Amino acid sequence: MGELASPGIESMAETGSKSALTGEVNSAIGSGEAEYLLSGPGIGNSPGSASMTFQVSASHPLASIVSMIAPSPDWFVGVDSLPLAVAGVWLDEVVVSLAPYDSGTDSGVSYSSFNQDTQPPEPIFDLSDEYPFEGTPPLGTFTFTLLSVEGCLADFNDDTFVNTQDVLAFLNAWNAGDASADINADQTVNTQDVLAFLNLWTSGCG
């Protein structure tokens, strides 16, 4: 929020298309900024629900998910960089109430407004206090439920062994400021992450 929508976010919010956004996520995966692409089903009727199963790893413990509000000019719901672990420990459940967001790319003010391209585009903003959402409850929830834990968070290099190589791999990532070194998932790579990792490493995978 507060930034201009990417072409992928614009297309998703205005039409529900995933194509451009999928390309952006795959580029992020290629550069190491993301690990997995999540693509779940839509919800045809309200109230309704949809579910999917996916994996996360210690090196990428944050989730970003968006979904179009349909029909709408350019509205969507979502979470950005949501921590699924705290201090290196996976959370059993995370529940997020969903607020409506405007992608800043269409100036329509109602669900069925005609296309009104916003020029220049505006930063993404929260519509909770704007018509037609003012005074209404959250549009829904995202619920993240831990099903199982595979592997070991202390095995930073994922070679199935917990040894000094994991410390070296972590320190290399930490020195580079890589997001994978954000062990406590506070979106900042600092000495607190070193302490969190060393606590995990000392505990091992027993």
mmCIF file of C-alpha atoms in Angstrom:
data_model
loop_
_atom_site.group_PDB
_atom_site.id
_atom_site.type_symbol
_atom_site.label_atom_id
_atom_site.label_comp_id
_atom_site.label_asym_id
_atom_site.label_seq_id
_atom_site.Cartn_x
_atom_site.Cartn_y
_atom_site.Cartn_z
ATOM 1 C CA MET A 1 0.000 0.000 0.000
ATOM 2 C CA GLY A 2 1.210 3.505 -0.732
ATOM 3 C CA GLU A 3 3.052 2.422 -3.875
ATOM 4 C CA LEU A 4 1.900 2.413 -7.488
ATOM 5 C CA ALA A 5 0.332 -0.827 -8.662
ATOM 6 C CA SER A 6 2.464 -2.981 -10.922
ATOM 7 C CA PRO A 7 0.947 -4.019 -14.269
ATOM 8 C CA GLY A 8 0.234 -7.412 -12.705
ATOM 9 C CA ILE A 9 -1.635 -5.937 -9.741
ATOM 10 C CA GLU A 10 -3.548 -3.590 -12.064
ATOM 11 C CA SER A 11 -4.654 -6.441 -14.316
ATOM 12 C CA MET A 12 -5.618 -8.631 -11.360
ATOM 13 C CA ALA A 13 -7.625 -5.856 -9.670
ATOM 14 C CA GLU A 14 -9.418 -4.693 -12.830
ATOM 15 C CA THR A 15 -10.081 -7.969 -14.652
ATOM 16 C CA GLY A 16 -9.118 -10.841 -12.361
ATOM 17 C CA SER A 17 -6.440 -11.957 -14.808
ATOM 18 C CA LYS A 18 -3.416 -13.663 -13.243
ATOM 19 C CA SER A 19 -1.165 -13.733 -16.316
ATOM 20 C CA ALA A 20 0.843 -10.539 -15.791
ATOM 21 C CA LEU A 21 1.038 -11.046 -12.028
ATOM 22 C CA THR A 22 2.237 -14.624 -12.529
ATOM 23 C CA GLY A 23 5.043 -13.299 -14.710
ATOM 24 C CA GLU A 24 6.043 -10.797 -12.027
ATOM 25 C CA VAL A 25 6.083 -13.456 -9.320
ATOM 26 C CA ASN A 26 8.124 -15.811 -11.487
ATOM 27 C CA SER A 27 10.640 -13.006 -12.046
ATOM 28 C CA ALA A 28 10.839 -12.516 -8.270
ATOM 29 C CA ILE A 29 11.428 -16.249 -7.857
ATOM 30 C CA GLY A 30 14.206 -16.099 -10.427
ATOM 31 C CA SER A 31 15.930 -13.289 -8.533
ATOM 32 C CA GLY A 32 15.569 -15.024 -5.168
ATOM 33 C CA GLU A 33 13.051 -12.533 -3.762
ATOM 34 C CA ALA A 34 10.302 -15.169 -3.669
ATOM 35 C CA GLU A 35 10.221 -18.952 -3.527
ATOM 36 C CA TYR A 36 6.813 -20.249 -4.596
ATOM 37 C CA LEU A 37 3.963 -19.080 -6.811
ATOM 38 C CA LEU A 38 0.540 -19.542 -5.238
ATOM 39 C CA SER A 39 -2.484 -19.645 -7.525
ATOM 40 C CA GLY A 40 -5.732 -20.618 -5.875
ATOM 41 C CA PRO A 41 -9.377 -20.866 -6.959
ATOM 42 C CA GLY A 42 -11.814 -17.982 -6.968
ATOM 43 C CA ILE A 43 -15.044 -17.687 -4.979
ATOM 44 C CA GLY A 44 -18.079 -17.630 -7.253
ATOM 45 C CA ASN A 45 -20.711 -16.637 -4.716
ATOM 46 C CA SER A 46 -20.823 -14.735 -1.427
ATOM 47 C CA PRO A 47 -20.739 -15.985 1.228
ATOM 48 C CA GLY A 48 -18.302 -18.626 0.101
ATOM 49 C CA SER A 49 -14.849 -20.014 0.686
ATOM 50 C CA ALA A 50 -11.864 -21.436 -1.126
ATOM 51 C CA SER A 51 -8.801 -23.264 0.105
ATOM 52 C CA MET A 52 -5.397 -24.382 -1.080
ATOM 53 C CA THR A 53 -2.333 -26.116 0.347
ATOM 54 C CA PHE A 54 1.154 -24.722 -0.135
ATOM 55 C CA GLN A 55 4.667 -24.895 1.291
ATOM 56 C CA VAL A 56 6.813 -22.212 2.885
ATOM 57 C CA SER A 57 10.416 -22.409 4.034
ATOM 58 C CA ALA A 58 12.577 -20.805 6.694
ATOM 59 C CA SER A 59 14.338 -18.765 4.016
ATOM 60 C CA HIS A 60 11.038 -17.269 2.799
ATOM 61 C CA PRO A 61 8.592 -17.231 5.762
ATOM 62 C CA LEU A 62 6.389 -14.396 4.471
ATOM 63 C CA ALA A 63 3.187 -14.713 2.426
ATOM 64 C CA SER A 64 1.773 -12.221 -0.083
ATOM 65 C CA ILE A 65 -1.635 -13.036 -1.580
ATOM 66 C CA VAL A 66 -4.131 -10.902 -3.510
ATOM 67 C CA SER A 67 -7.576 -11.457 -4.987
ATOM 68 C CA MET A 68 -9.882 -9.262 -7.066
ATOM 69 C CA ILE A 69 -13.162 -7.961 -5.663
ATOM 70 C CA ALA A 70 -15.569 -8.798 -8.480
ATOM 71 C CA PRO A 71 -17.238 -6.958 -9.987
ATOM 72 C CA SER A 72 -15.378 -3.725 -9.275
ATOM 73 C CA PRO A 73 -13.403 -0.999 -11.063
ATOM 74 C CA ASP A 74 -9.984 -1.871 -9.567
ATOM 75 C CA TRP A 75 -10.586 -3.139 -6.043
ATOM 76 C CA PHE A 76 -8.936 -6.092 -4.366
ATOM 77 C CA VAL A 77 -8.109 -7.722 -1.042
ATOM 78 C CA GLY A 78 -4.767 -9.080 0.027
ATOM 79 C CA VAL A 79 -1.858 -9.367 2.414
ATOM 80 C CA ASP A 80 1.713 -8.260 1.770
ATOM 81 C CA SER A 81 4.724 -9.921 3.419
ATOM 82 C CA LEU A 82 2.640 -11.533 6.176
ATOM 83 C CA PRO A 83 4.901 -13.392 8.679
ATOM 84 C CA LEU A 84 3.977 -17.059 9.107
ATOM 85 C CA ALA A 85 6.724 -17.577 11.692
ATOM 86 C CA VAL A 86 7.910 -15.639 14.739
ATOM 87 C CA ALA A 87 11.521 -15.932 15.932
ATOM 88 C CA GLY A 88 11.945 -18.889 13.601
ATOM 89 C CA VAL A 89 8.941 -20.803 14.962
ATOM 90 C CA TRP A 90 6.013 -21.525 12.640
ATOM 91 C CA LEU A 91 2.680 -20.163 13.844
ATOM 92 C CA ASP A 92 -0.139 -22.692 14.214
ATOM 93 C CA GLU A 93 -2.689 -20.303 12.723
ATOM 94 C CA VAL A 94 -2.761 -16.769 11.359
ATOM 95 C CA VAL A 95 -6.115 -15.079 10.664
ATOM 96 C CA VAL A 96 -6.270 -11.786 8.781
ATOM 97 C CA SER A 97 -9.408 -9.674 8.319
ATOM 98 C CA LEU A 98 -9.544 -8.414 4.749
ATOM 99 C CA ALA A 99 -9.893 -4.723 3.999
ATOM 100 C CA PRO A 100 -10.721 -3.442 0.499
ATOM 101 C CA TYR A 101 -7.894 -1.806 -1.444
ATOM 102 C CA ASP A 102 -8.006 0.425 -4.521
ATOM 103 C CA SER A 103 -5.203 -0.206 -7.007
ATOM 104 C CA GLY A 104 -5.291 3.448 -8.096
ATOM 105 C CA THR A 105 -5.710 2.612 -11.770
ATOM 106 C CA ASP A 106 -9.454 3.147 -12.369
ATOM 107 C CA SER A 107 -11.557 6.046 -11.067
ATOM 108 C CA GLY A 108 -14.862 4.173 -10.847
ATOM 109 C CA VAL A 109 -16.702 4.590 -7.530
ATOM 110 C CA SER A 110 -19.187 1.708 -7.586
ATOM 111 C CA TYR A 111 -19.134 -2.022 -8.239
ATOM 112 C CA SER A 112 -20.572 -1.593 -11.736
ATOM 113 C CA SER A 113 -18.856 1.649 -12.820
ATOM 114 C CA PHE A 114 -17.760 1.920 -16.435
ATOM 115 C CA ASN A 115 -14.015 1.854 -17.093
ATOM 116 C CA GLN A 116 -12.445 5.193 -16.149
ATOM 117 C CA ASP A 117 -8.687 4.936 -16.515
ATOM 118 C CA THR A 118 -6.911 6.925 -13.784
ATOM 119 C CA GLN A 119 -4.194 9.167 -15.241
ATOM 120 C CA PRO A 120 -1.748 9.524 -13.766
ATOM 121 C CA PRO A 121 -2.147 6.371 -11.650
ATOM 122 C CA GLU A 122 -2.468 6.848 -7.889
ATOM 123 C CA PRO A 123 -0.754 4.838 -5.139
ATOM 124 C CA ILE A 124 -2.655 1.842 -3.782
ATOM 125 C CA PHE A 125 -4.866 2.903 -0.864
ATOM 126 C CA ASP A 126 -7.246 1.463 1.731
ATOM 127 C CA LEU A 127 -10.941 1.901 0.886
ATOM 128 C CA SER A 128 -12.280 0.970 4.335
ATOM 129 C CA ASP A 129 -13.395 4.530 5.088
ATOM 130 C CA GLU A 130 -14.576 5.296 1.547
ATOM 131 C CA TYR A 131 -17.863 4.680 -0.278
ATOM 132 C CA PRO A 132 -19.220 1.996 -0.615
ATOM 133 C CA PHE A 133 -17.261 0.309 2.215
ATOM 134 C CA GLU A 134 -17.513 2.925 4.980
ATOM 135 C CA GLY A 135 -19.112 1.414 8.074
ATOM 136 C CA THR A 136 -19.165 -2.130 6.678
ATOM 137 C CA PRO A 137 -17.446 -5.158 8.265
ATOM 138 C CA PRO A 138 -14.324 -6.746 6.734
ATOM 139 C CA LEU A 139 -14.972 -8.406 3.386
ATOM 140 C CA GLY A 140 -13.688 -11.747 4.611
ATOM 141 C CA THR A 141 -10.662 -13.424 6.121
ATOM 142 C CA PHE A 142 -7.509 -15.194 5.058
ATOM 143 C CA THR A 143 -6.767 -18.068 7.443
ATOM 144 C CA PHE A 144 -3.335 -19.702 7.320
ATOM 145 C CA THR A 145 -3.241 -23.041 9.170
ATOM 146 C CA LEU A 146 -0.050 -25.006 9.822
ATOM 147 C CA LEU A 147 -0.584 -28.604 8.686
ATOM 148 C CA SER A 148 2.875 -30.055 9.257
ATOM 149 C CA VAL A 149 6.534 -29.123 9.571
ATOM 150 C CA GLU A 150 9.034 -30.822 7.318
ATOM 151 C CA GLY A 151 12.758 -30.450 7.700
ATOM 152 C CA CYS A 152 14.373 -28.164 10.232
ATOM 153 C CA LEU A 153 14.588 -24.389 10.499
ATOM 154 C CA ALA A 154 18.178 -24.639 11.754
ATOM 155 C CA ASP A 155 19.191 -26.401 8.515
ATOM 156 C CA PHE A 156 19.635 -23.084 6.723
ATOM 157 C CA ASN A 157 21.280 -24.529 3.612
ATOM 158 C CA ASP A 158 18.721 -27.368 3.357
ATOM 159 C CA ASP A 159 21.324 -30.134 3.099
ATOM 160 C CA THR A 160 19.592 -32.231 5.832
ATOM 161 C CA PHE A 161 22.470 -31.632 8.291
ATOM 162 C CA VAL A 162 22.756 -29.033 11.051
ATOM 163 C CA ASN A 163 26.379 -27.967 11.271
ATOM 164 C CA THR A 164 28.711 -25.001 10.871
ATOM 165 C CA GLN A 165 27.887 -24.841 7.166
ATOM 166 C CA ASP A 166 24.431 -23.607 8.138
ATOM 167 C CA VAL A 167 25.965 -20.853 10.259
ATOM 168 C CA LEU A 168 28.194 -19.788 7.370
ATOM 169 C CA ALA A 169 25.253 -19.861 4.938
ATOM 170 C CA PHE A 170 23.162 -17.774 7.310
ATOM 171 C CA LEU A 171 25.944 -15.239 7.927
ATOM 172 C CA ASN A 172 26.530 -14.865 4.184
ATOM 173 C CA ALA A 173 22.828 -14.140 3.682
ATOM 174 C CA TRP A 174 22.792 -11.834 6.707
ATOM 175 C CA ASN A 175 25.837 -9.851 5.548
ATOM 176 C CA ALA A 176 24.192 -9.428 2.143
ATOM 177 C CA GLY A 177 20.992 -8.191 3.781
ATOM 178 C CA ASP A 178 19.072 -10.983 2.066
ATOM 179 C CA ALA A 179 15.440 -11.451 3.091
ATOM 180 C CA SER A 180 16.145 -15.109 3.855
ATOM 181 C CA ALA A 181 18.166 -13.930 6.893
ATOM 182 C CA ASP A 182 15.090 -12.262 8.414
ATOM 183 C CA ILE A 183 14.656 -15.146 10.851
ATOM 184 C CA ASN A 184 12.260 -13.347 13.183
ATOM 185 C CA ALA A 185 10.159 -12.140 10.230
ATOM 186 C CA ASP A 186 10.067 -8.494 11.319
ATOM 187 C CA GLN A 187 10.985 -7.375 7.781
ATOM 188 C CA THR A 188 14.355 -6.057 9.010
ATOM 189 C CA VAL A 189 17.658 -7.923 8.805
ATOM 190 C CA ASN A 190 19.601 -7.066 11.963
ATOM 191 C CA THR A 191 21.362 -8.558 14.995
ATOM 192 C CA GLN A 192 18.064 -9.863 16.365
ATOM 193 C CA ASP A 193 18.012 -12.292 13.451
ATOM 194 C CA VAL A 194 21.501 -13.524 14.362
ATOM 195 C CA LEU A 195 20.351 -14.242 17.905
ATOM 196 C CA ALA A 196 17.182 -15.955 16.665
ATOM 197 C CA PHE A 197 19.126 -18.154 14.248
ATOM 198 C CA LEU A 198 21.764 -19.110 16.819
ATOM 199 C CA ASN A 199 19.007 -20.137 19.236
ATOM 200 C CA LEU A 200 17.524 -22.371 16.551
ATOM 201 C CA TRP A 201 20.918 -23.744 15.538
ATOM 202 C CA THR A 202 21.852 -24.544 19.140
ATOM 203 C CA SER A 203 18.567 -26.422 19.578
ATOM 204 C CA GLY A 204 19.233 -28.432 16.427
ATOM 205 C CA CYS A 205 16.631 -30.669 14.832
ATOM 206 C CA GLY A 206 16.096 -33.074 17.653
#
